[in-house]
Amino acid sequence: MEAIIAKLRIPFFSIKRYDTYQISYSYIFLMPSTIVGSVGSSLALLGECKGEDCINLARKIVKKAREYFPRKITFSKSPVILKRVRGMLEDKKMPKSLAEFFSSSDALVREYVVSEERNILILTDKPSPIIEAVKIMERLGDSESLLSVIDVKESEIGECEKEDGVNVMIKNEIVSQETRGEQITVDGFDELGKKSAFYIPVEVKGYSIKPSPIKTSKVMCAADAVFPEGDNW
């Protein structure tokens, strides 16, 4: 297994929560399924696959895709109203007048996250296509969630020494009651698109969000990402 570390600049993004409609709240954090979906889109641009085969290929070769939090992070959320012209898609024709245009559109409230640099860890046994795919990532989230790739590199995996705990998103069920702190839990989807609850290694106090490593037994490191040993996280 190889580790790929990527640093991304995503100034403005929205990843819709699965349990919302019309008023579309966004996840604050990057979901594993969203990262895998973006990798699949890049694999299509590289000519590695076509159509639905791309998400299946990405799910096959990406073993883990998690955001991690190595330093102080800051971000905020704000509602943005978007107009969606759904009637044109349903009727398969352009509106003939301004009145028809307004009758075929509706308003959605879409929440966005304003953030600084974000960090992701990808574990894979096929690093070459993944590195190339991450380098040309276009977005993480909806069509307005454009990103810039700051750095992508392959990193060796090794045991950590004198680490306080993991700094990646991990599944809630592997965190014991004894090691639970003030971190938060978020429902989302894993790399295979399965619903999961994730424990986020941050503490939220008022408007302040700070990294808060999660205690686990044995941890591994790849650059500044610290994650549990094994593959069940």
XYZ file of C-alpha atoms in Angstrom:
233
model
C 0.000 0.000 0.000
C 1.233 3.491 -0.886
C 0.241 6.859 0.555
C -0.484 9.973 -1.492
C -0.613 13.342 0.252
C -2.346 16.240 -1.468
C -2.733 19.845 -0.397
C -5.613 21.669 -2.047
C -6.925 25.197 -2.085
C -10.725 25.154 -2.161
C -11.847 28.712 -1.377
C -15.563 28.094 -1.880
C -17.264 24.690 -1.922
C -20.540 22.910 -1.269
C -20.913 19.173 -0.658
C -24.646 18.608 -0.191
C -25.716 16.674 2.864
C -27.580 13.539 1.819
C -30.500 14.238 4.176
C -31.431 17.693 2.850
C -33.579 18.888 -0.068
C -34.381 22.381 -1.419
C -32.504 23.956 1.505
C -29.245 22.157 0.765
C -26.906 22.272 3.736
C -23.251 21.523 3.050
C -20.804 19.307 4.856
C -18.023 21.337 6.447
C -15.551 18.508 5.822
C -14.545 16.652 2.653
C -16.400 13.349 2.478
C -14.510 10.207 1.346
C -17.131 9.515 -1.344
C -16.676 13.048 -2.720
C -12.905 12.645 -2.962
C -13.284 9.293 -4.741
C -15.825 10.825 -7.122
C -13.399 13.601 -8.015
C -10.650 11.032 -8.631
C -13.041 9.123 -10.915
C -13.759 12.290 -12.892
C -10.027 12.892 -13.335
C -9.477 9.292 -14.464
C -12.030 9.940 -17.204
C -10.102 13.030 -18.332
C -6.928 10.920 -18.435
C -8.650 8.417 -20.723
C -8.443 5.596 -18.171
C -12.189 4.887 -18.327
C -15.546 6.090 -19.605
C -18.875 6.920 -17.975
C -19.954 4.964 -14.916
C -16.881 2.734 -15.224
C -14.811 5.630 -13.839
C -16.418 5.700 -10.392
C -16.129 1.920 -10.221
C -12.438 2.103 -11.166
C -11.787 4.825 -8.574
C -13.540 2.796 -5.865
C -11.443 -0.215 -6.803
C -8.013 1.409 -6.647
C -8.595 3.994 -3.875
C -8.496 2.093 -0.582
C -8.799 5.145 1.681
C -9.503 8.788 0.864
C -9.722 10.995 3.940
C -9.299 14.618 4.858
C -6.806 15.164 7.653
C -6.049 18.084 9.944
C -2.338 18.678 10.698
C -2.550 22.314 11.779
C -4.870 25.124 12.763
C -7.790 25.348 10.358
C -10.367 28.044 9.783
C -13.497 28.120 7.670
C -17.058 29.399 7.722
C -20.408 28.647 6.096
C -22.846 31.001 4.392
C -26.127 30.493 2.476
C -26.200 31.261 -1.241
C -29.401 31.303 -3.303
C -29.143 29.594 -6.686
C -31.768 29.556 -9.438
C -32.294 26.198 -11.093
C -34.180 26.078 -14.406
C -35.552 22.561 -14.117
C -38.504 23.032 -16.451
C -36.170 23.294 -19.436
C -34.712 19.888 -18.619
C -38.116 18.297 -18.089
C -39.752 19.811 -21.202
C -36.592 19.527 -23.323
C -37.159 22.975 -24.846
C -36.189 26.589 -24.262
C -38.790 28.952 -22.745
C -40.373 31.269 -25.331
C -40.944 34.195 -23.001
C -39.723 35.699 -19.749
C -42.901 34.480 -18.043
C -42.211 30.898 -19.165
C -38.643 31.194 -17.913
C -39.754 32.171 -14.420
C -42.435 29.477 -14.369
C -39.865 26.789 -15.209
C -37.357 27.797 -12.518
C -37.311 27.548 -8.769
C -35.091 28.823 -5.986
C -32.797 26.626 -3.959
C -30.800 27.673 -0.944
C -27.380 26.105 -1.239
C -24.936 26.425 1.628
C -21.244 26.945 0.901
C -18.086 26.637 2.969
C -15.389 29.298 2.746
C -12.075 27.696 3.655
C -8.330 27.850 3.427
C -5.952 25.069 2.399
C -7.294 21.528 2.851
C -5.340 18.277 3.120
C -6.236 14.792 1.917
C -4.663 11.378 2.370
C -5.192 8.651 -0.232
C -4.045 5.066 0.291
C -3.758 2.933 -2.842
C -1.880 0.024 -4.353
C -1.772 1.811 -7.725
C -0.168 5.194 -6.976
C 0.787 6.261 -10.510
C -2.723 6.794 -11.969
C -3.968 8.263 -8.682
C -1.165 10.842 -8.528
C -1.888 11.916 -12.097
C -5.628 12.028 -11.362
C -5.199 14.181 -8.243
C -2.946 16.604 -10.125
C -5.790 17.479 -12.508
C -8.674 17.499 -10.007
C -11.128 20.236 -10.972
C -13.600 20.324 -8.094
C -14.727 18.786 -4.830
C -18.456 19.278 -4.459
C -20.975 20.862 -6.815
C -20.134 22.536 -10.132
C -19.133 25.788 -8.400
C -16.710 24.058 -6.015
C -13.548 24.640 -8.029
C -10.145 23.901 -6.521
C -6.450 24.431 -7.103
C -3.958 21.641 -6.432
C -1.047 23.058 -4.435
C 1.034 19.904 -4.015
C 0.769 16.154 -4.601
C 3.396 13.682 -3.468
C 3.884 10.036 -2.655
C 4.933 9.398 0.932
C 6.349 6.421 2.774
C 4.187 4.781 5.421
C 5.772 4.000 8.750
C 5.055 3.646 12.454
C 4.779 6.897 14.387
C 6.677 7.769 17.514
C 5.454 10.091 20.262
C 2.195 10.883 18.478
C -0.839 12.095 20.411
C -3.343 10.365 18.124
C -4.708 10.211 14.583
C -5.563 13.392 12.682
C -7.683 11.842 9.893
C -11.433 11.275 9.705
C -12.150 7.746 10.943
C -15.286 5.674 11.272
C -17.140 6.264 14.498
C -17.463 2.604 15.488
C -13.720 2.096 15.954
C -13.432 4.882 18.556
C -13.812 3.481 22.059
C -15.688 5.228 24.852
C -12.408 5.561 26.753
C -10.722 7.522 23.974
C -13.631 9.787 22.994
C -13.019 13.467 23.531
C -14.718 16.655 22.389
C -14.519 15.759 18.694
C -17.648 15.752 16.529
C -19.410 12.995 14.572
C -20.780 13.460 11.043
C -22.947 11.085 8.989
C -21.737 10.677 5.415
C -20.533 8.104 2.876
C -17.304 6.135 2.710
C -15.071 5.345 -0.266
C -17.504 2.709 -1.565
C -20.517 4.977 -1.224
C -21.812 3.248 1.910
C -23.432 5.327 4.643
C -21.125 5.701 7.635
C -20.667 7.878 10.703
C -17.277 9.591 10.869
C -15.413 10.887 13.889
C -13.690 14.166 12.990
C -10.412 15.021 14.784
C -11.384 18.626 15.508
C -13.050 20.487 18.356
C -15.623 23.185 17.718
C -15.837 25.857 20.395
C -17.927 28.844 19.444
C -16.594 30.045 16.102
C -13.232 28.354 16.615
C -12.371 25.002 14.998
C -9.126 23.420 16.122
C -7.430 20.076 15.426
C -7.926 17.549 18.215
C -6.198 14.201 17.528
C -8.163 11.014 18.297
C -6.549 8.500 20.630
C -6.128 4.998 19.191
C -3.843 2.090 20.020
C -1.270 1.902 17.214
C -0.885 4.549 14.539
C 0.913 4.930 11.230
C 2.306 8.052 9.562
C 2.643 9.291 6.012
C 4.207 12.765 5.959
C 2.060 14.818 8.370
C -0.975 12.486 8.175
C -1.448 10.151 11.152
C -3.919 7.272 10.800
C -4.809 3.976 12.510
C -3.042 0.736 11.708
C -5.075 -1.749 9.651
C -7.833 -1.112 7.141
C -11.091 -1.012 9.134
C -11.117 2.734 9.825
